[in-house]
GROMACS .gro file of N, CA and C in nm:
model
  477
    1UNK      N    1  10.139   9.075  11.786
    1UNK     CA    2  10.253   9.157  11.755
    1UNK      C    3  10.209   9.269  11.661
    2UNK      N    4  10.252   9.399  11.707
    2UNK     CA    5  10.205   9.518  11.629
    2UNK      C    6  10.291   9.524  11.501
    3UNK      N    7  10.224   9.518  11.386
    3UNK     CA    8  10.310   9.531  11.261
    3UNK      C    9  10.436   9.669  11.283
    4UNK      N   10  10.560   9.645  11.213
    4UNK     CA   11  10.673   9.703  11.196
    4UNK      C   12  10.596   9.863  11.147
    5UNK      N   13  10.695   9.940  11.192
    5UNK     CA   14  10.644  10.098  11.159
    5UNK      C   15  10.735  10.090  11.044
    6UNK      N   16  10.673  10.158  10.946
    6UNK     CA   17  10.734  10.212  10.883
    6UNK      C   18  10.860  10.311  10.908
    7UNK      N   19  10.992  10.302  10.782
    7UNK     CA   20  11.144  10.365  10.788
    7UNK      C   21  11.103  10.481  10.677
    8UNK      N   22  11.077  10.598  10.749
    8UNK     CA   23  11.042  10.703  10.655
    8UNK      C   24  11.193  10.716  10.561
    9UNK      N   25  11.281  10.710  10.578
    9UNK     CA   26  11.385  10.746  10.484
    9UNK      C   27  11.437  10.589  10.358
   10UNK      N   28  11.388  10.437  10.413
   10UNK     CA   29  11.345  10.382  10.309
   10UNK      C   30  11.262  10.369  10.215
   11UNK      N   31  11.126  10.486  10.290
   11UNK     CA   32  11.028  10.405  10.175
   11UNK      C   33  11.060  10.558  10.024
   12UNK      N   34  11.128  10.673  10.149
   12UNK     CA   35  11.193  10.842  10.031
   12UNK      C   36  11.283  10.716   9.914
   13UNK      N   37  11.397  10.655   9.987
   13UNK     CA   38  11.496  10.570   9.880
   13UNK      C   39  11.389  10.506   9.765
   14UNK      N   40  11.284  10.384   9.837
   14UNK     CA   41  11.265  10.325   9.730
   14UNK      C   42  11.157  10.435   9.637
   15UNK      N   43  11.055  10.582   9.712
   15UNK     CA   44  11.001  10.635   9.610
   15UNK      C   45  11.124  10.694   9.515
   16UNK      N   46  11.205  10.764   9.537
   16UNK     CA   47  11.344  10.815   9.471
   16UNK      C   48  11.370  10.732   9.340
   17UNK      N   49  11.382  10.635   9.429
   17UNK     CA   50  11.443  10.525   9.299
   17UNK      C   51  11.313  10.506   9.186
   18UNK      N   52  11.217  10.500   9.185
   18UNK     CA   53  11.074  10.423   9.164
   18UNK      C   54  11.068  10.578   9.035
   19UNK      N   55  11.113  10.658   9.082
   19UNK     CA   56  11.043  10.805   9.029
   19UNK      C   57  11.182  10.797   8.875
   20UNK      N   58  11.280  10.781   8.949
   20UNK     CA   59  11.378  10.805   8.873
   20UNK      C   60  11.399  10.706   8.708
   21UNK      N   61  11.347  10.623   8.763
   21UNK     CA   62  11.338  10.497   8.686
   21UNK      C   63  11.211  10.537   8.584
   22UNK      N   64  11.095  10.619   8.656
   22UNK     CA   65  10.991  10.656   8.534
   22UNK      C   66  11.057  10.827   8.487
   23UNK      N   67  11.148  10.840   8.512
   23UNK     CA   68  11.207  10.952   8.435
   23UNK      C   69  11.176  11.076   8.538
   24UNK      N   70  11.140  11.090   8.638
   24UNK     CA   71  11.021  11.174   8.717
   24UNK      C   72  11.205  11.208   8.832
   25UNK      N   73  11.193  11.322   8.892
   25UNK     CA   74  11.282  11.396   8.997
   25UNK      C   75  11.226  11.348   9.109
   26UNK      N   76  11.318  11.389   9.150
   26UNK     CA   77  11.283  11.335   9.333
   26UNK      C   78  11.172  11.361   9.382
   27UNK      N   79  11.154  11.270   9.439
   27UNK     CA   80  11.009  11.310   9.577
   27UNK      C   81  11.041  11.446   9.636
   28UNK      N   82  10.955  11.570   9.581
   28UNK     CA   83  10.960  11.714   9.659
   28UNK      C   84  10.900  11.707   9.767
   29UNK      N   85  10.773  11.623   9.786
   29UNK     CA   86  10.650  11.657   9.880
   29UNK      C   87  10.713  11.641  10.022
   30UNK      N   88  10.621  11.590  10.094
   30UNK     CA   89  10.579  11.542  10.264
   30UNK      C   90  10.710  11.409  10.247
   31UNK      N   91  10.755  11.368  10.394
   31UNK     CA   92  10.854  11.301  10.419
   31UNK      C   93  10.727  11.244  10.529
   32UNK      N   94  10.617  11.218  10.552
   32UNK     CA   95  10.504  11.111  10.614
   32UNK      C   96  10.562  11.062  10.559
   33UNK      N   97  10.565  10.886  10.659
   33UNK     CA   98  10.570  10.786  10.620
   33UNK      C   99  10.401  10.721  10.541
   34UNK      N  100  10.289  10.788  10.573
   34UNK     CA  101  10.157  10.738  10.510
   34UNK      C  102  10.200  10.803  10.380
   35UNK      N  103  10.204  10.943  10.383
   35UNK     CA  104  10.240  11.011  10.217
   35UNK      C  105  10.324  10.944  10.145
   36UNK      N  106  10.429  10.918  10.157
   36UNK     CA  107  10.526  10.805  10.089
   36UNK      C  108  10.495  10.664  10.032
   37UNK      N  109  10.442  10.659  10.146
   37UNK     CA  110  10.402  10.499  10.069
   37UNK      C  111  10.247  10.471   9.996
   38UNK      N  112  10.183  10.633  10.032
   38UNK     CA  113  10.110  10.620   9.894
   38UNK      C  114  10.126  10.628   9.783
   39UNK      N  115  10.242  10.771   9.809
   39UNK     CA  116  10.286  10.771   9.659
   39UNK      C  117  10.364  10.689   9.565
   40UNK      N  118  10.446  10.585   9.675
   40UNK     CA  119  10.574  10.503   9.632
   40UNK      C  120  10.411  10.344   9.569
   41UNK      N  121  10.337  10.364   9.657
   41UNK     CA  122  10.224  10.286   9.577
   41UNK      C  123  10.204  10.295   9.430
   42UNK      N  124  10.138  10.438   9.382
   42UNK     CA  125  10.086  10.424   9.296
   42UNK      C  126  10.200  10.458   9.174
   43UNK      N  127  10.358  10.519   9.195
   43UNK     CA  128  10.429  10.538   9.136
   43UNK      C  129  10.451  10.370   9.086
   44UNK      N  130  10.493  10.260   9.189
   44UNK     CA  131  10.490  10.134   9.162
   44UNK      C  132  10.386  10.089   9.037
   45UNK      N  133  10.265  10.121   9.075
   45UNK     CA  134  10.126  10.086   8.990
   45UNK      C  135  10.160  10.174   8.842
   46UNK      N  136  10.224  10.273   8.838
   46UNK     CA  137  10.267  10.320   8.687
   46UNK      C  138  10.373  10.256   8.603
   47UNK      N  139  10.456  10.190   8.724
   47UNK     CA  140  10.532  10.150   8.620
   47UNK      C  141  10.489  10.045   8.593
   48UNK      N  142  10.435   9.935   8.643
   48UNK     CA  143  10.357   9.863   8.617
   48UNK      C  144  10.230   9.854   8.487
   49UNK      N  145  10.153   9.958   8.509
   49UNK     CA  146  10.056  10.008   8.377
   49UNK      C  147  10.172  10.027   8.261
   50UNK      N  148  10.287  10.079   8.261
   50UNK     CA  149  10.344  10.146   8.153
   50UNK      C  150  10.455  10.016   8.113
   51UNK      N  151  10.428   9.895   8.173
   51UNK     CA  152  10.457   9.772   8.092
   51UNK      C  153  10.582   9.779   8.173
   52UNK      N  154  10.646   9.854   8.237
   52UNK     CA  155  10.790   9.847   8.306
   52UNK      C  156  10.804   9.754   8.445
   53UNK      N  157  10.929   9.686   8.475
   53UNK     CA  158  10.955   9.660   8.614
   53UNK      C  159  10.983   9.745   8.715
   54UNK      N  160  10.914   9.769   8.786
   54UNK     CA  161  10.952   9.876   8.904
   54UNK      C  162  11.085   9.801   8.974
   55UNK      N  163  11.193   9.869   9.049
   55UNK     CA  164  11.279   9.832   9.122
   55UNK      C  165  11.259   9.746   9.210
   56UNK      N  166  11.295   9.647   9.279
   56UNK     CA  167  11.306   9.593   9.369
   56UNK      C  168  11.302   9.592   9.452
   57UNK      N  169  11.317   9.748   9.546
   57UNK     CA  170  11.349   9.811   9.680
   57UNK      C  171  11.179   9.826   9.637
   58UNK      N  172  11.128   9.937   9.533
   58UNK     CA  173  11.024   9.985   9.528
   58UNK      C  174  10.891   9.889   9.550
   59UNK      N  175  10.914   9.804   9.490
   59UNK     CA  176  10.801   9.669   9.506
   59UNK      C  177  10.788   9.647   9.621
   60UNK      N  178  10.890   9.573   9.670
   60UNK     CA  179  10.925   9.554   9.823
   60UNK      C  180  10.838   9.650   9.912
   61UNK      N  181  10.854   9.770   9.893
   61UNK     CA  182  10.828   9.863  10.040
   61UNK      C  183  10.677   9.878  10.000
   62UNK      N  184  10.654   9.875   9.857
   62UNK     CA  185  10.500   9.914   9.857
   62UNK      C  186  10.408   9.795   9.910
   63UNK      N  187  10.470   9.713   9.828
   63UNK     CA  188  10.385   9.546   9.926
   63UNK      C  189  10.359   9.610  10.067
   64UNK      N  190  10.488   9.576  10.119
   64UNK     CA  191  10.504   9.598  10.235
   64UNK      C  192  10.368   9.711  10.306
   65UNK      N  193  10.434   9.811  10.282
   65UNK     CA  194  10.284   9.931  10.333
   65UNK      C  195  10.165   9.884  10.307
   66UNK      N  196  10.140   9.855  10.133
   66UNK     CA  197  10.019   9.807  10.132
   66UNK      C  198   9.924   9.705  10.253
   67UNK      N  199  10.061   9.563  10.234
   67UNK     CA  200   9.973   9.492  10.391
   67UNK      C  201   9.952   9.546  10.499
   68UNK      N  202  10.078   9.650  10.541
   68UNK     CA  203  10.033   9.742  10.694
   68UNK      C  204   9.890   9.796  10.675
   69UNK      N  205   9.913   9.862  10.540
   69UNK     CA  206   9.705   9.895  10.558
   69UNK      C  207   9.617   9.830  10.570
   70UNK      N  208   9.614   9.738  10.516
   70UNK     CA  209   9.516   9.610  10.526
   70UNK      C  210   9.512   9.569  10.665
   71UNK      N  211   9.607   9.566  10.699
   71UNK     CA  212   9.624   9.494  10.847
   71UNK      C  213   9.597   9.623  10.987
   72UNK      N  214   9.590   9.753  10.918
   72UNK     CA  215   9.536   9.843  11.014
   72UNK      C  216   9.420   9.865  10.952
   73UNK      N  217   9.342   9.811  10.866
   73UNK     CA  218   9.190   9.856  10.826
   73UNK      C  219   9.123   9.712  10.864
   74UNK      N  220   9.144   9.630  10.885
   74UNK     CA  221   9.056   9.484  10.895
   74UNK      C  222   9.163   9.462  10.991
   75UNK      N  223   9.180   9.504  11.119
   75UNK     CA  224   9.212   9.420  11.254
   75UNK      C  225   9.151   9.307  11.266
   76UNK      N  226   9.325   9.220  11.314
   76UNK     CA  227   9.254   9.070  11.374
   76UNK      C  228   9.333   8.982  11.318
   77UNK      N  229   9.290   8.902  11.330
   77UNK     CA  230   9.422   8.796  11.337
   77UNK      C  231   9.409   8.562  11.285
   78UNK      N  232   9.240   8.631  11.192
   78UNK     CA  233   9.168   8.515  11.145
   78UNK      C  234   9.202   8.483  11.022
   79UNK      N  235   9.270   8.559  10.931
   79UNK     CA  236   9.348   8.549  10.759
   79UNK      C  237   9.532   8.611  10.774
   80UNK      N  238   9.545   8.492  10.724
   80UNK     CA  239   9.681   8.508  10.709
   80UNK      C  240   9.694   8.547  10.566
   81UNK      N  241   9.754   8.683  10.502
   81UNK     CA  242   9.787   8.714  10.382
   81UNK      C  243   9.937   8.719  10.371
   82UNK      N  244   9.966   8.646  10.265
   82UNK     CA  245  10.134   8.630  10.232
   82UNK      C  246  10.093   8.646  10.112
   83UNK      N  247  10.233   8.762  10.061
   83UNK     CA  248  10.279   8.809   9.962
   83UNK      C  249  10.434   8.800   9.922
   84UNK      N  250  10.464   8.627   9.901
   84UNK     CA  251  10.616   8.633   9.864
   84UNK      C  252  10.667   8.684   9.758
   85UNK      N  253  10.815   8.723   9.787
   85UNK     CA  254  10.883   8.695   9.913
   85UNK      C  255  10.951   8.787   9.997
   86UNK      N  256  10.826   8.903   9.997
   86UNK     CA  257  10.798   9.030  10.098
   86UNK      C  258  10.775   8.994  10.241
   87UNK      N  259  10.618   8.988  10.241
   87UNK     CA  260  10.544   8.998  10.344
   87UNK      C  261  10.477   8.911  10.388
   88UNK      N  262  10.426   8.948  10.495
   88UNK     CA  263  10.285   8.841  10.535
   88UNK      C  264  10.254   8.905  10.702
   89UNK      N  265  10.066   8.933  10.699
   89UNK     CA  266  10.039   8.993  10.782
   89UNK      C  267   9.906   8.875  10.790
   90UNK      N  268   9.847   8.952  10.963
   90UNK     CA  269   9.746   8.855  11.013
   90UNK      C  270   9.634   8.963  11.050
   91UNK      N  271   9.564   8.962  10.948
   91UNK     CA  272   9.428   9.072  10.947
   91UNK      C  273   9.277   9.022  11.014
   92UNK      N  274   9.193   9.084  10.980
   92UNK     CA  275   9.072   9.041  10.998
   92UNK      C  276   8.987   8.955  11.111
   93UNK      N  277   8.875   9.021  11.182
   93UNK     CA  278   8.850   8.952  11.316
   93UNK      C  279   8.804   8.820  11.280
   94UNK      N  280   8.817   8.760  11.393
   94UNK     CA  281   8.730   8.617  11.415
   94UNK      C  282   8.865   8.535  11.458
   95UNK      N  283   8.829   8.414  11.455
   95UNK     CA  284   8.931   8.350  11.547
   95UNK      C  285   9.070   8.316  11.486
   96UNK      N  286   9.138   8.313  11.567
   96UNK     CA  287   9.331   8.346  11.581
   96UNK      C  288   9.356   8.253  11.604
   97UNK      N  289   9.454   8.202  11.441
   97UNK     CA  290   9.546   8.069  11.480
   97UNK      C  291   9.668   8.101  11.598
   98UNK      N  292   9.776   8.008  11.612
   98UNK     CA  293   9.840   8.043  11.674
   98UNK      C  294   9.974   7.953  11.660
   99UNK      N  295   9.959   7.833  11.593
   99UNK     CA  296  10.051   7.788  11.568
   99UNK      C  297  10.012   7.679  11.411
  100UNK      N  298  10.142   7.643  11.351
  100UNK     CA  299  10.092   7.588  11.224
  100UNK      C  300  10.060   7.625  11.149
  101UNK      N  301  10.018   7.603  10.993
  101UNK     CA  302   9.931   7.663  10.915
  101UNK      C  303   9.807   7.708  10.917
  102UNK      N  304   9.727   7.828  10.906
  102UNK     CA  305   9.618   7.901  10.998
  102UNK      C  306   9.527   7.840  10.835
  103UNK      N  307   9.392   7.838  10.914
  103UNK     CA  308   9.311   7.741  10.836
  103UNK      C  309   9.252   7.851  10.755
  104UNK      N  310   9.240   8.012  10.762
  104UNK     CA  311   9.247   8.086  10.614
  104UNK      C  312   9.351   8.128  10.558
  105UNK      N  313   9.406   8.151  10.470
  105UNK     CA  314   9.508   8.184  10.410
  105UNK      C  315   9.503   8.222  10.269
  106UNK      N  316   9.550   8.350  10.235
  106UNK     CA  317   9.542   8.438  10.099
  106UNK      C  318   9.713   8.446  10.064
  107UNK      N  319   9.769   8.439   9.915
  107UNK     CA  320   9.849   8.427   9.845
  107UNK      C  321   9.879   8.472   9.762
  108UNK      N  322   9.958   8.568   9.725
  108UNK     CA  323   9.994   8.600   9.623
  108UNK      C  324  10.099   8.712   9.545
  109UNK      N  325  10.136   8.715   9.478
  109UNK     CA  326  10.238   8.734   9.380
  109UNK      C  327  10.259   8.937   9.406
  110UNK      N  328  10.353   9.009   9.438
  110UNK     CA  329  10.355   9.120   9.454
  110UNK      C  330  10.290   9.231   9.375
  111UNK      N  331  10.289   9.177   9.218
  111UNK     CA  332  10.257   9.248   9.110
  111UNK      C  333  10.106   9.228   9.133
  112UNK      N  334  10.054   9.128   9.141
  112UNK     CA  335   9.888   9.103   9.157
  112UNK      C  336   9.858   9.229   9.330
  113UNK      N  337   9.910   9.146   9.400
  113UNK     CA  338   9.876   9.248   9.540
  113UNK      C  339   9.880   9.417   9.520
  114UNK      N  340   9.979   9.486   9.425
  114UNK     CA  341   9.960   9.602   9.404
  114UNK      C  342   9.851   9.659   9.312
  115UNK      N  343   9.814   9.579   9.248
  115UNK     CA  344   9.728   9.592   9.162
  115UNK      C  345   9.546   9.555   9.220
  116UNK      N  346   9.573   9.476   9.279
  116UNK     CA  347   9.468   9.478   9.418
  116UNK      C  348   9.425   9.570   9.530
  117UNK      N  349   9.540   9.601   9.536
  117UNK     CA  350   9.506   9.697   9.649
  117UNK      C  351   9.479   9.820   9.656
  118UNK      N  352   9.560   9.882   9.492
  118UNK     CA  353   9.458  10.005   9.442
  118UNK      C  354   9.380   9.982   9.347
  119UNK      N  355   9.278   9.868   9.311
  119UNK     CA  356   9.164   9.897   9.256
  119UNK      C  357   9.225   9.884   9.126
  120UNK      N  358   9.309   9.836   9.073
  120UNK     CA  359   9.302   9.818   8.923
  120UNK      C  360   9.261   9.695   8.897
  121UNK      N  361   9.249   9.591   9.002
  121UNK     CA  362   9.263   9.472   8.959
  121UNK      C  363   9.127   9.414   9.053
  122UNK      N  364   9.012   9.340   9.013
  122UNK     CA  365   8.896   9.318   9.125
  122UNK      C  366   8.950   9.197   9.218
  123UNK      N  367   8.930   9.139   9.298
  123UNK     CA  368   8.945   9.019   9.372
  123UNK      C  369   8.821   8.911   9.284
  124UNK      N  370   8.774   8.936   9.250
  124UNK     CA  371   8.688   8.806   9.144
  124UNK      C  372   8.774   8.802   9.028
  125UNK      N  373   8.848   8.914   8.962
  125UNK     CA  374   8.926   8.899   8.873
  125UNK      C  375   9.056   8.799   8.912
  126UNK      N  376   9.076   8.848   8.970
  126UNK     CA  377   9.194   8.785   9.059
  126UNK      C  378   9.193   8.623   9.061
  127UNK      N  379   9.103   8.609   9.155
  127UNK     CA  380   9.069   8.454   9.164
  127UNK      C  381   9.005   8.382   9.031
  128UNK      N  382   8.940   8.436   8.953
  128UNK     CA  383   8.947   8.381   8.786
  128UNK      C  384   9.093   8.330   8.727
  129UNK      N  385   9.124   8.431   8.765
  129UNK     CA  386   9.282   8.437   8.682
  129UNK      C  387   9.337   8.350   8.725
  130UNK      N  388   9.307   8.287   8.816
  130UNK     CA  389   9.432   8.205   8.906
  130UNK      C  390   9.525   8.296   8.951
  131UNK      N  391   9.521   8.394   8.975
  131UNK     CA  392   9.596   8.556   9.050
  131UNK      C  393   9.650   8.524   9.183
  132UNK      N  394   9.543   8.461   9.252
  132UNK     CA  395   9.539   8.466   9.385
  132UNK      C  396   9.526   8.338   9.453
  133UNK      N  397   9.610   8.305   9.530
  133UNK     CA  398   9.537   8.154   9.637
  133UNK      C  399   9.480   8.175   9.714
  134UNK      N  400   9.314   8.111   9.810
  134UNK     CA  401   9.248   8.141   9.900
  134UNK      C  402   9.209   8.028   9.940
  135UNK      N  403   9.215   7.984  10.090
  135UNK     CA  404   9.149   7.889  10.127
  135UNK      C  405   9.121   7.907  10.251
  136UNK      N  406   9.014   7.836  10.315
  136UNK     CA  407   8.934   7.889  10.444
  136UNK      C  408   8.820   7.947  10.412
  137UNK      N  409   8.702   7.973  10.512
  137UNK     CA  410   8.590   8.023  10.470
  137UNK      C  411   8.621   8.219  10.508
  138UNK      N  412   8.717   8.233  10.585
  138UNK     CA  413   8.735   8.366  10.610
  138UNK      C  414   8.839   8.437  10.492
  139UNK      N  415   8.865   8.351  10.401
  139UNK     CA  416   8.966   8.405  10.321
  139UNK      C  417   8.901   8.472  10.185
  140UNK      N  418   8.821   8.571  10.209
  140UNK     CA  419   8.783   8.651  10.069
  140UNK      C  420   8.840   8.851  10.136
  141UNK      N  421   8.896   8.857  10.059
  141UNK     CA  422   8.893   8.981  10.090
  141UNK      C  423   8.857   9.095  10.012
  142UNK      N  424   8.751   9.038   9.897
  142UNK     CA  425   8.643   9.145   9.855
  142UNK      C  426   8.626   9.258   9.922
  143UNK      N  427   8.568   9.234  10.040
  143UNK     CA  428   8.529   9.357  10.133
  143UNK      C  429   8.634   9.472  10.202
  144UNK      N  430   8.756   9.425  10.150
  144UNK     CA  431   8.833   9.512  10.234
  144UNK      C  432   8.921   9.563  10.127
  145UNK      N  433   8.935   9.532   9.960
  145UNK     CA  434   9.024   9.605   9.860
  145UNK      C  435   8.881   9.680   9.797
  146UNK      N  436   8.951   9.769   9.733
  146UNK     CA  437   9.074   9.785   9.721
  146UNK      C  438   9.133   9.861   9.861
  147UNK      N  439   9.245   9.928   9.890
  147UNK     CA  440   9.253   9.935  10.022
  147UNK      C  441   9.298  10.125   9.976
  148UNK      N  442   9.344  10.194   9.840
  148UNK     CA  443   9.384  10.302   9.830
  148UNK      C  444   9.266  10.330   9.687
  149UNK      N  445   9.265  10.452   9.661
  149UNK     CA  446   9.189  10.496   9.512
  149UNK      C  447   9.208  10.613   9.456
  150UNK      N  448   9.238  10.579   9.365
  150UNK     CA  449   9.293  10.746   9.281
  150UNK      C  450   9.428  10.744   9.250
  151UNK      N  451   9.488  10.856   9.233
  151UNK     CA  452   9.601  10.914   9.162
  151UNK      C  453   9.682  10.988   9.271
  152UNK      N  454   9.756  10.961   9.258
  152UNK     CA  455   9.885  11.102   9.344
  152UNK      C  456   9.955  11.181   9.245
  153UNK      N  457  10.044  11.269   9.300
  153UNK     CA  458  10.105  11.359   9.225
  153UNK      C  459  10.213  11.266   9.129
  154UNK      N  460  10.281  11.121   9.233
  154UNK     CA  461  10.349  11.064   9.168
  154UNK      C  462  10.377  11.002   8.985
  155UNK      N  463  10.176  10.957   9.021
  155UNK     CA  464  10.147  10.893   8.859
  155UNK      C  465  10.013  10.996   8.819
  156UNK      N  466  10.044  11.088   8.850
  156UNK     CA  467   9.935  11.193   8.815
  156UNK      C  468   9.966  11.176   8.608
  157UNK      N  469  10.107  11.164   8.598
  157UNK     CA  470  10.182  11.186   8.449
  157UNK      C  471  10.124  11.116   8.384
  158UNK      N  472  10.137  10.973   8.463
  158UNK     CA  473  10.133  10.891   8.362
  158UNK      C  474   9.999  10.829   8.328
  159UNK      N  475   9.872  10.867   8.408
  159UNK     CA  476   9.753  10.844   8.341
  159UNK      C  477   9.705  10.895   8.252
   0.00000   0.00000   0.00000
């Protein structure tokens, strides 16, 4: 099953909201659904750095995108990554469960996954921390985070 396309006018709401909340005006730029949910990414990842809770909608949609990338950069269907109580996508080649609990499986907490996935946070850090659950021999995903890098116009401010 091809992951859900992105709702370009949810992920404008949750950057809107995400911006407003760090004091920041509306999203001027691109109405891409990829542009959006980079920026609704790393706007998430500021409020986050700046000790704040990002919104709810905002968390939500960035998870969300974030796994669509993952899951369009490491095709396949051998690691199951769940991020409750968002998401959960089936990445990475090699062999495809199909029913039951799939014998790799990655876990974890929304705030850790955003922070993973742009590079603030390492996957050895992660799994130190007790950050992350992994089990299976296909379940490291070192090789495939961080999955974004850098700054957007969004949290350009706040670094």
């Amino acid at each position: 099953m091809p992951p859900r396309r992105p709702d370009p006018q949810r992920l404008r709401a949750a950057l809107d909201a995400q911006r407003a909340a760090l004091g920041q005006d509306p999203w001027p730029g691109s109405g891409e659904p990829a542009v959006l949910g980079r920026e609704l990414a790393f706007a998430v990842l500021g409020a986050l750095e700046a000790g704040a809770e990002p919104p709810r909608e905002a968390i939500r949609a960035a998870t969300t995108h974030l796994l669509g990338l993952l899951a369009a950069d490491a095709p396949g269907r051998a690691v199951e990554v769940r991020v409750p109580p968002y998401a959960a996508v089936q990445c990475i080649a090699g062999p495809r469960h199909t029913r039951g609990t799939p014998p790799n499986v990655v876990e974890t907490d929304p705030v850790t996954w955003v922070r993973l996935a742009l590079g603030r946070l390492s996957w050895a850090q992660a799994r130190e921390a007790g950050l992350v659950s992994a089990s299976g021999p296909r379940a490291d995903l070192s090789a495939q985070l961080p999955l974004l890098r850098g700054t957007t116009s969004a949290s350009a401010s706040l670094d």
